[in-house]
Amino acid sequence: MAGFGSTISQPHVAIIPSSGLGHFIPFLRFAALLLRNGCKLTLIITNPVVSTAESELISRFLSVFPQVTEKKFTPLPLNRSTVNSTDPFALQWETFRKSAHLFTPILSSLSPPLSFVISDVTLVSPLIPITQSLRLPNYVLFISSARMLTLLAYFSSVSESKSKTEDGSFLFGNVFDIPADIDPPIPSSSLPPPLLNSNTLFAKIFMEDGPNLMKLNGLLLNTFEELEKQSLEMLTCANIKGKPLPPIFSVGPLLPHEFEGKESFETLKWLDDQKEKSVVFVGFGSRTASSNDQIRELGKRLLLSGCKFLWVVKTKIVDKEDNEGFEEILGDDLFDKIKRSQNGLVVKWPQFGDQRINGEVIEKSEWVICMKSWGWVDNVLVKGEEIGEKIKELIGSQSLKMAAKRVSEEARKAVGAGGSCEVAMEKLLQSWKKKE
């Protein structure tokens, strides 16, 4: 059979994640799921990775799963003068894309021969001609929401129909006009700022990759039907420039695994020791670095709120540059007060593009207070008093707690026996068998 060398009883799958913990973690969680379903895996990693956290995560994964083959991919140096971006992770994506031809000898030389390739969405366009030439089925694991995938799928066709200013900024208006029934509509203010100008690297990647989604063999989404039923149904029926999207498999939510490290499970143990529904989680993702002033404002209000809290702090985009200690950032007085209160657990861990759109997903489920008026990161300093008001509103709202409990139960059902995740995985594996 063309494109297959291993027996279908144990398909050989190449996993190609991109840069950033927000990409690596779901990829490795899904890799663990494939291993549990009897697949042979080769993990292809760029050399070097951007952050220390990425490197440590990969090492732990390979230690837990020694049967996984690791292949290092060393890209060609990127001429940064030709790229309109200073984001280290976006630059890594572009380095990947410019060196994609180097994947050919890696993919073609693996033994036993590959059956399938699962890559990050940032590699869609450069990998497609390679997998087509090798006659390898090509899938993308999309680590964000179905709503964000909708934006990617339609971004090229919508933006091409819009006028631009002299500096390349799109004139989208108040709403991003997706020609499909998406509820609620996507406000233009929710688009990641780099997508608002056609000259940015992020916008160029979106423009190129969206139309190429139709050339994939399938899309694997880290979401579940109960959370995004309407968006998933819309994507299944989508018609983008006259073409449908490939089959969609909702394989989420992808659950934490032991390879994610001792600290993760120590944090969970601390949470288990707290009274149910008594802890506020404060975190902005693995990409967003807050200013020291904003961290101090947040710390003051968390302390005064009297609430138990789990606070994830990040001051630099790349952890290797994160040299300041938490005590230095907060100052001795505030640091000591938080420490003495015994109310909080602070985790130093390495807010970005898709967070507003993903926030709209959970806002629709009615278990979140979404403060869009606070702007994007670095745009404004939000005072502690305003943060404190929202913390009290969050903790005191029974309707939010009930909605959160409902979504939590739906997520548990999705990953349980016979749940939507298991059903999607079974459909995926059965579709692979049919390709024999």
Short mmCIF file of C-alpha atoms in Angstrom, two decimals:
data_model
loop_
_atom_site.label_atom_id
_atom_site.label_comp_id
_atom_site.label_asym_id
_atom_site.label_seq_id
_atom_site.Cartn_x
_atom_site.Cartn_y
_atom_site.Cartn_z
CA MET A 1 0.00 0.00 0.00
CA ALA A 2 1.36 3.42 -0.98
CA GLY A 3 2.60 5.52 1.90
CA PHE A 4 2.58 2.63 4.40
CA GLY A 5 5.46 0.51 5.48
CA SER A 6 4.52 -0.58 8.98
CA THR A 7 1.69 -2.99 9.61
CA ILE A 8 -1.62 -1.32 10.27
CA SER A 9 -1.78 -3.05 13.67
CA GLN A 10 0.97 -0.64 14.74
CA PRO A 11 0.98 2.46 12.56
CA HIS A 12 4.20 4.49 12.68
CA VAL A 13 3.37 8.14 13.34
CA ALA A 14 5.74 11.12 13.16
CA ILE A 15 4.85 13.90 15.61
CA ILE A 16 6.19 17.36 14.72
CA PRO A 17 5.37 20.01 17.35
CA SER A 18 6.21 23.68 17.03
CA SER A 19 7.73 26.07 19.55
CA GLY A 20 6.17 27.27 22.80
CA LEU A 21 4.91 25.28 25.79
CA GLY A 22 1.33 25.98 24.71
CA HIS A 23 2.09 23.91 21.60
CA PHE A 24 4.45 21.32 23.09
CA ILE A 25 2.29 20.23 26.03
CA PRO A 26 -0.86 19.26 24.06
CA PHE A 27 1.30 17.60 21.41
CA LEU A 28 3.06 15.41 23.93
CA ARG A 29 -0.22 14.65 25.72
CA PHE A 30 -1.67 13.51 22.38
CA ALA A 31 1.49 11.50 21.69
CA ALA A 32 0.91 9.67 24.99
CA LEU A 33 -2.66 8.96 23.85
CA LEU A 34 -1.38 7.47 20.57
CA LEU A 35 1.08 5.28 22.46
CA ARG A 36 -1.75 4.02 24.62
CA ASN A 37 -3.57 3.05 21.43
CA GLY A 38 -0.69 0.96 20.14
CA CYS A 39 1.07 3.36 17.76
CA LYS A 40 4.80 3.54 17.16
CA LEU A 41 6.03 7.13 17.49
CA THR A 42 8.88 9.24 16.20
CA LEU A 43 9.17 12.69 17.79
CA ILE A 44 10.85 15.28 15.56
CA ILE A 45 12.20 18.22 17.55
CA THR A 46 13.96 21.38 16.38
CA ASN A 47 17.52 21.80 17.61
CA PRO A 48 17.77 23.97 19.63
CA VAL A 49 14.38 24.72 21.18
CA VAL A 50 13.57 28.27 22.34
CA SER A 51 13.19 27.82 26.09
CA THR A 52 14.61 25.80 28.93
CA ALA A 53 11.08 24.73 29.90
CA GLU A 54 10.61 23.14 26.45
CA SER A 55 13.89 21.26 26.71
CA GLU A 56 13.09 19.93 30.18
CA LEU A 57 9.58 18.87 29.11
CA ILE A 58 10.95 16.88 26.15
CA SER A 59 13.53 15.17 28.34
CA ARG A 60 10.88 14.11 30.85
CA PHE A 61 8.60 12.82 28.08
CA LEU A 62 11.35 10.69 26.54
CA SER A 63 12.29 9.39 29.98
CA VAL A 64 8.71 8.24 30.64
CA PHE A 65 8.36 6.83 27.10
CA PRO A 66 11.76 5.37 26.13
CA GLN A 67 10.14 3.49 23.23
CA VAL A 68 9.69 6.81 21.37
CA THR A 69 12.31 7.59 18.72
CA GLU A 70 13.65 11.15 18.88
CA LYS A 71 14.95 12.88 15.76
CA LYS A 72 16.64 16.28 15.93
CA PHE A 73 15.83 18.76 13.17
CA THR A 74 18.47 21.47 12.76
CA PRO A 75 17.06 24.32 10.66
CA LEU A 76 19.06 26.75 8.58
CA PRO A 77 19.82 30.15 10.17
CA LEU A 78 17.05 32.68 9.58
CA ASN A 79 17.87 36.08 8.10
CA ARG A 80 16.00 38.13 10.69
CA SER A 81 16.33 41.35 8.70
CA THR A 82 13.75 39.94 6.27
CA VAL A 83 11.19 39.13 8.98
CA ASN A 84 8.85 41.69 10.58
CA SER A 85 8.80 40.20 14.08
CA THR A 86 10.80 40.18 17.30
CA ASP A 87 8.79 37.41 18.98
CA PRO A 88 11.24 34.54 19.59
CA PHE A 89 8.57 31.88 19.17
CA ALA A 90 7.20 33.37 15.92
CA LEU A 91 10.78 33.60 14.63
CA GLN A 92 11.21 29.92 15.44
CA TRP A 93 8.06 29.13 13.45
CA GLU A 94 9.47 31.01 10.46
CA THR A 95 12.82 29.25 10.84
CA PHE A 96 10.93 25.95 10.68
CA ARG A 97 9.03 27.02 7.59
CA LYS A 98 12.08 28.28 5.70
CA SER A 99 13.91 25.00 6.39
CA ALA A 100 10.98 22.64 5.81
CA HIS A 101 12.71 20.96 2.85
CA LEU A 102 15.13 19.44 5.37
CA PHE A 103 12.28 17.30 6.71
CA THR A 104 12.29 15.18 3.53
CA PRO A 105 15.37 13.06 4.33
CA ILE A 106 14.23 12.64 7.94
CA LEU A 107 10.72 11.48 7.05
CA SER A 108 11.83 9.24 4.18
CA SER A 109 14.60 7.46 6.09
CA LEU A 110 12.69 6.31 9.16
CA SER A 111 12.40 2.59 9.84
CA PRO A 112 9.91 1.12 9.73
CA PRO A 113 8.59 3.55 7.11
CA LEU A 114 6.10 6.12 8.28
CA SER A 115 2.35 5.69 8.08
CA PHE A 116 1.19 9.18 9.07
CA VAL A 117 2.48 12.65 9.97
CA ILE A 118 0.89 14.85 12.65
CA SER A 119 2.29 18.38 12.74
CA ASP A 120 1.64 21.77 14.26
CA VAL A 121 -0.61 24.22 12.42
CA THR A 122 2.33 26.61 11.96
CA LEU A 123 3.85 24.08 9.53
CA VAL A 124 0.79 23.51 7.31
CA SER A 125 1.92 25.16 4.07
CA PRO A 126 5.60 24.11 3.95
CA LEU A 127 4.94 20.48 4.94
CA ILE A 128 2.09 19.73 2.52
CA PRO A 129 4.24 19.44 -0.65
CA ILE A 130 6.70 17.23 1.26
CA THR A 131 4.11 14.79 2.59
CA GLN A 132 2.40 14.74 -0.81
CA SER A 133 5.66 13.83 -2.55
CA LEU A 134 6.24 11.05 0.00
CA ARG A 135 2.60 9.94 -0.27
CA LEU A 136 2.18 10.33 3.49
CA PRO A 137 -1.21 11.20 5.02
CA ASN A 138 -0.82 14.56 6.75
CA TYR A 139 -2.78 15.63 9.84
CA VAL A 140 -2.62 18.77 11.99
CA LEU A 141 -3.18 18.83 15.73
CA PHE A 142 -4.79 22.24 16.33
CA ILE A 143 -4.08 23.08 19.95
CA SER A 144 -6.54 26.00 20.25
CA SER A 145 -10.35 26.17 20.08
CA ALA A 146 -12.69 25.35 17.20
CA ARG A 147 -13.60 29.04 17.21
CA MET A 148 -9.95 29.96 16.60
CA LEU A 149 -9.76 27.38 13.81
CA THR A 150 -12.76 29.09 12.21
CA LEU A 151 -10.82 32.36 12.21
CA LEU A 152 -7.80 30.69 10.61
CA ALA A 153 -9.89 28.94 7.96
CA TYR A 154 -11.67 32.11 6.86
CA PHE A 155 -8.96 34.71 7.52
CA SER A 156 -7.47 34.71 4.02
CA SER A 157 -10.77 35.04 2.12
CA VAL A 158 -12.14 37.71 4.49
CA SER A 159 -8.95 39.79 4.63
CA GLU A 160 -8.53 39.69 0.84
CA SER A 161 -11.94 41.36 0.52
CA LYS A 162 -11.03 44.23 2.87
CA SER A 163 -9.32 47.54 2.16
CA LYS A 164 -6.04 48.41 3.86
CA THR A 165 -4.40 51.57 5.09
CA GLU A 166 -1.04 52.76 3.76
CA ASP A 167 0.81 50.92 6.52
CA GLY A 168 -0.95 47.64 5.68
CA SER A 169 -3.57 47.65 8.45
CA PHE A 170 -6.79 45.84 7.55
CA LEU A 171 -10.05 47.81 7.73
CA PHE A 172 -12.13 45.02 9.27
CA GLY A 173 -14.74 47.21 10.98
CA ASN A 174 -16.20 46.22 14.33
CA VAL A 175 -16.83 42.57 13.46
CA PHE A 176 -14.72 40.07 11.55
CA ASP A 177 -17.15 39.15 8.76
CA ILE A 178 -16.97 35.36 8.57
CA PRO A 179 -19.43 34.21 5.86
CA ALA A 180 -20.88 31.56 8.13
CA ASP A 181 -23.24 31.37 11.09
CA ILE A 182 -20.86 31.78 14.04
CA ASP A 183 -22.42 32.62 17.41
CA PRO A 184 -21.42 35.02 18.78
CA PRO A 185 -19.70 36.89 15.93
CA ILE A 186 -15.98 37.53 16.37
CA PRO A 187 -15.30 41.18 17.28
CA SER A 188 -12.31 42.63 15.45
CA SER A 189 -11.01 43.73 18.85
CA SER A 190 -10.64 40.04 19.74
CA LEU A 191 -8.25 39.35 16.89
CA PRO A 192 -4.64 38.97 18.01
CA PRO A 193 -3.04 42.39 17.30
CA PRO A 194 -0.50 40.95 14.78
CA LEU A 195 -3.43 39.85 12.58
CA LEU A 196 -4.60 43.44 12.17
CA ASN A 197 -1.73 44.35 9.84
CA SER A 198 -0.93 42.46 6.64
CA ASN A 199 2.81 43.07 6.98
CA THR A 200 3.30 41.12 10.20
CA LEU A 201 4.75 37.63 10.14
CA PHE A 202 1.76 36.20 12.00
CA ALA A 203 -0.71 37.64 9.46
CA LYS A 204 1.34 36.31 6.54
CA ILE A 205 1.36 32.82 8.06
CA PHE A 206 -2.43 32.99 8.57
CA MET A 207 -2.95 34.20 4.99
CA GLU A 208 -0.89 31.33 3.60
CA ASP A 209 -2.01 28.51 5.86
CA GLY A 210 -5.79 29.02 5.94
CA PRO A 211 -6.44 28.00 2.30
CA ASN A 212 -4.09 25.02 2.67
CA LEU A 213 -6.10 23.44 5.49
CA MET A 214 -8.27 21.84 2.79
CA LYS A 215 -5.25 19.85 1.54
CA LEU A 216 -4.80 18.01 4.84
CA ASN A 217 -6.11 14.52 5.53
CA GLY A 218 -7.60 15.54 8.86
CA LEU A 219 -7.73 18.09 11.67
CA LEU A 220 -7.38 17.00 15.29
CA LEU A 221 -8.80 19.53 17.77
CA ASN A 222 -8.06 19.90 21.48
CA THR A 223 -11.70 20.58 22.31
CA PHE A 224 -14.88 18.60 22.88
CA GLU A 225 -18.37 18.65 21.42
CA GLU A 226 -20.17 19.65 24.61
CA LEU A 227 -18.07 22.82 24.84
CA GLU A 228 -18.07 23.90 21.17
CA LYS A 229 -20.92 22.03 19.53
CA GLN A 230 -22.02 24.94 17.30
CA SER A 231 -18.53 25.81 16.10
CA LEU A 232 -17.69 22.17 15.37
CA GLU A 233 -20.91 21.69 13.41
CA MET A 234 -20.19 24.85 11.43
CA LEU A 235 -16.65 23.71 10.59
CA THR A 236 -17.93 20.31 9.45
CA CYS A 237 -20.20 22.07 6.94
CA ALA A 238 -17.77 24.90 6.09
CA ASN A 239 -17.25 25.93 2.48
CA ILE A 240 -14.06 27.93 2.09
CA LYS A 241 -13.34 29.20 -1.40
CA GLY A 242 -15.54 26.40 -2.73
CA LYS A 243 -13.85 23.62 -0.76
CA PRO A 244 -14.74 21.77 2.45
CA LEU A 245 -12.40 21.23 5.36
CA PRO A 246 -10.95 17.73 5.88
CA PRO A 247 -12.47 15.42 8.52
CA ILE A 248 -12.41 16.90 12.04
CA PHE A 249 -11.70 14.82 15.13
CA SER A 250 -12.39 16.41 18.55
CA VAL A 251 -9.82 14.57 20.68
CA GLY A 252 -9.87 16.89 23.69
CA PRO A 253 -9.60 17.79 26.38
CA LEU A 254 -6.06 16.40 26.41
CA LEU A 255 -5.31 15.57 30.03
CA PRO A 256 -2.15 16.18 32.09
CA HIS A 257 0.36 13.35 32.23
CA GLU A 258 3.11 12.36 34.66
CA PHE A 259 5.85 13.51 32.24
CA GLU A 260 4.80 17.13 32.88
CA GLY A 261 6.90 17.13 36.01
CA LYS A 262 6.90 16.84 39.77
CA GLU A 263 6.01 20.51 40.30
CA SER A 264 2.72 20.08 38.39
CA PHE A 265 1.62 17.28 40.68
CA GLU A 266 2.81 19.10 43.83
CA THR A 267 0.59 21.98 42.74
CA LEU A 268 -2.35 19.60 42.30
CA LYS A 269 -1.69 18.16 45.76
CA TRP A 270 -1.78 21.67 47.27
CA LEU A 271 -5.10 22.25 45.50
CA ASP A 272 -6.48 18.96 46.81
CA ASP A 273 -5.72 20.15 50.35
CA GLN A 274 -7.83 23.30 49.94
CA LYS A 275 -11.56 23.63 50.52
CA GLU A 276 -13.57 22.88 47.38
CA LYS A 277 -14.28 25.92 45.16
CA SER A 278 -12.17 28.21 47.37
CA VAL A 279 -9.13 28.89 45.15
CA VAL A 280 -8.67 31.59 42.49
CA PHE A 281 -6.34 30.58 39.66
CA VAL A 282 -4.35 33.49 38.20
CA GLY A 283 -2.41 32.84 35.00
CA PHE A 284 -2.02 34.25 31.49
CA GLY A 285 -0.47 31.40 29.52
CA SER A 286 3.08 30.40 28.68
CA ARG A 287 3.69 33.27 26.23
CA THR A 288 2.57 36.39 28.07
CA ALA A 289 4.98 38.32 30.24
CA SER A 290 3.44 40.85 32.65
CA SER A 291 5.19 44.05 33.67
CA ASN A 292 6.60 44.26 37.19
CA ASP A 293 4.14 47.09 38.00
CA GLN A 294 1.20 44.92 36.91
CA ILE A 295 2.48 41.98 38.95
CA ARG A 296 2.73 44.16 42.06
CA GLU A 297 -0.81 45.54 41.56
CA LEU A 298 -2.14 42.02 41.19
CA GLY A 299 -0.21 40.79 44.23
CA LYS A 300 -1.56 43.56 46.48
CA ARG A 301 -5.16 42.83 45.54
CA LEU A 302 -4.83 39.06 45.82
CA LEU A 303 -3.48 39.55 49.34
CA LEU A 304 -6.27 41.95 50.35
CA SER A 305 -8.98 39.74 48.84
CA GLY A 306 -8.40 37.12 51.52
CA CYS A 307 -8.97 34.41 48.90
CA LYS A 308 -6.87 31.33 48.44
CA PHE A 309 -5.02 31.65 45.15
CA LEU A 310 -2.77 29.81 42.75
CA TRP A 311 -0.74 32.44 40.88
CA VAL A 312 1.35 31.64 37.82
CA VAL A 313 3.92 34.40 37.28
CA LYS A 314 5.88 35.18 34.12
CA THR A 315 8.02 38.29 33.60
CA LYS A 316 9.85 37.44 30.36
CA ILE A 317 8.66 35.83 27.10
CA VAL A 318 11.58 33.37 27.16
CA ASP A 319 12.41 31.78 30.50
CA LYS A 320 16.17 31.90 29.86
CA GLU A 321 15.92 35.71 30.15
CA ASP A 322 13.86 35.55 33.36
CA ASN A 323 16.58 36.46 35.85
CA GLU A 324 14.65 38.40 38.50
CA GLY A 325 13.45 36.54 41.56
CA PHE A 326 9.83 36.85 42.63
CA GLU A 327 10.93 38.59 45.83
CA GLU A 328 12.80 41.22 43.80
CA ILE A 329 9.73 41.93 41.65
CA LEU A 330 7.24 42.27 44.49
CA GLY A 331 9.57 43.93 46.96
CA ASP A 332 10.42 42.54 50.39
CA ASP A 333 7.35 43.92 52.20
CA LEU A 334 4.67 42.58 49.83
CA PHE A 335 6.53 39.31 49.35
CA ASP A 336 6.69 38.71 53.12
CA LYS A 337 2.99 39.57 53.57
CA ILE A 338 1.95 37.06 50.89
CA LYS A 339 4.25 34.45 52.38
CA ARG A 340 2.92 34.97 55.92
CA SER A 341 -0.73 34.92 54.81
CA GLN A 342 -0.39 31.24 53.76
CA ASN A 343 -3.26 31.92 51.37
CA GLY A 344 -1.38 31.57 48.13
CA LEU A 345 0.81 29.28 46.09
CA VAL A 346 2.93 31.17 43.58
CA VAL A 347 4.41 29.28 40.64
CA LYS A 348 7.15 30.89 38.50
CA TRP A 349 6.39 29.56 35.04
CA PRO A 350 7.38 30.35 31.62
CA GLN A 351 -1.19 36.23 27.56
CA PHE A 352 -1.02 35.86 23.88
CA GLY A 353 -2.77 35.76 20.49
CA ASP A 354 -5.73 33.41 20.74
CA GLN A 355 -6.70 34.15 24.35
CA ARG A 356 -9.57 36.54 23.64
CA ILE A 357 -11.18 34.24 21.07
CA ASN A 358 -10.76 31.26 23.38
CA GLY A 359 -12.15 33.43 26.19
CA GLU A 360 -15.29 33.93 24.11
CA VAL A 361 -15.74 30.15 24.02
CA ILE A 362 -15.87 29.86 27.80
CA GLU A 363 -17.77 33.17 28.11
CA LYS A 364 -20.53 31.58 26.02
CA SER A 365 -20.59 28.74 28.56
CA GLU A 366 -21.30 31.39 31.23
CA TRP A 367 -18.52 30.42 33.65
CA VAL A 368 -16.12 33.31 33.16
CA ILE A 369 -15.90 37.07 33.61
CA CYS A 370 -14.17 38.31 30.45
CA MET A 371 -12.62 41.77 30.92
CA LYS A 372 -11.95 42.90 27.34
CA SER A 373 -11.92 46.53 28.51
CA TRP A 374 -8.57 45.85 30.16
CA GLY A 375 -6.95 45.70 26.75
CA TRP A 376 -4.08 43.56 25.49
CA VAL A 377 -0.88 42.96 27.42
CA ASP A 378 1.30 46.08 27.92
CA ASN A 379 -1.50 48.38 26.69
CA VAL A 380 -2.63 49.52 30.13
CA LEU A 381 -1.88 49.11 33.82
CA VAL A 382 -4.95 47.63 35.53
CA LYS A 383 -5.18 48.87 39.11
CA GLY A 384 -5.45 46.42 41.98
CA GLU A 385 -8.80 47.83 43.13
CA GLU A 386 -10.43 46.92 39.81
CA ILE A 387 -8.85 43.47 39.86
CA GLY A 388 -10.07 42.97 43.43
CA GLU A 389 -13.66 43.81 42.50
CA LYS A 390 -13.62 41.16 39.78
CA ILE A 391 -12.07 38.56 42.09
CA LYS A 392 -14.87 39.13 44.63
CA GLU A 393 -17.47 38.95 41.84
CA LEU A 394 -15.96 35.72 40.60
CA ILE A 395 -15.74 34.06 44.02
CA GLY A 396 -19.20 35.25 45.11
CA SER A 397 -21.16 34.32 41.98
CA GLN A 398 -23.18 31.14 42.42
CA SER A 399 -24.24 31.18 38.75
CA LEU A 400 -20.59 31.18 37.63
CA LYS A 401 -19.79 28.33 40.01
CA MET A 402 -22.75 26.29 38.75
CA ALA A 403 -21.77 26.89 35.12
CA ALA A 404 -18.15 25.94 35.86
CA LYS A 405 -19.33 22.75 37.56
CA ARG A 406 -21.50 21.89 34.54
CA VAL A 407 -18.64 22.39 32.07
CA SER A 408 -16.29 20.44 34.34
CA GLU A 409 -18.69 17.50 34.41
CA GLU A 410 -19.06 17.65 30.62
CA ALA A 411 -15.27 17.60 30.24
CA ARG A 412 -15.02 14.55 32.51
CA LYS A 413 -17.67 12.77 30.43
CA ALA A 414 -15.79 13.66 27.25
CA VAL A 415 -12.61 11.90 28.44
CA GLY A 416 -14.42 9.06 30.19
CA ALA A 417 -15.29 5.64 28.83
CA GLY A 418 -17.50 6.05 25.78
CA GLY A 419 -17.05 9.83 25.84
CA SER A 420 -16.56 12.06 22.82
CA CYS A 421 -12.75 11.92 23.07
CA GLU A 422 -12.73 8.13 23.00
CA VAL A 423 -15.25 8.09 20.14
CA ALA A 424 -13.15 10.58 18.13
CA MET A 425 -9.97 8.55 18.70
CA GLU A 426 -11.74 5.38 17.60
CA LYS A 427 -12.96 7.12 14.44
CA LEU A 428 -9.44 8.35 13.74
CA LEU A 429 -7.87 4.91 14.20
CA GLN A 430 -10.57 3.27 12.09
CA SER A 431 -9.98 5.81 9.32
CA TRP A 432 -6.28 4.91 9.43
CA LYS A 433 -7.12 1.24 9.04
CA LYS A 434 -9.21 2.03 5.97
CA LYS A 435 -6.19 3.69 4.36
CA GLU A 436 -4.37 0.35 4.34
#
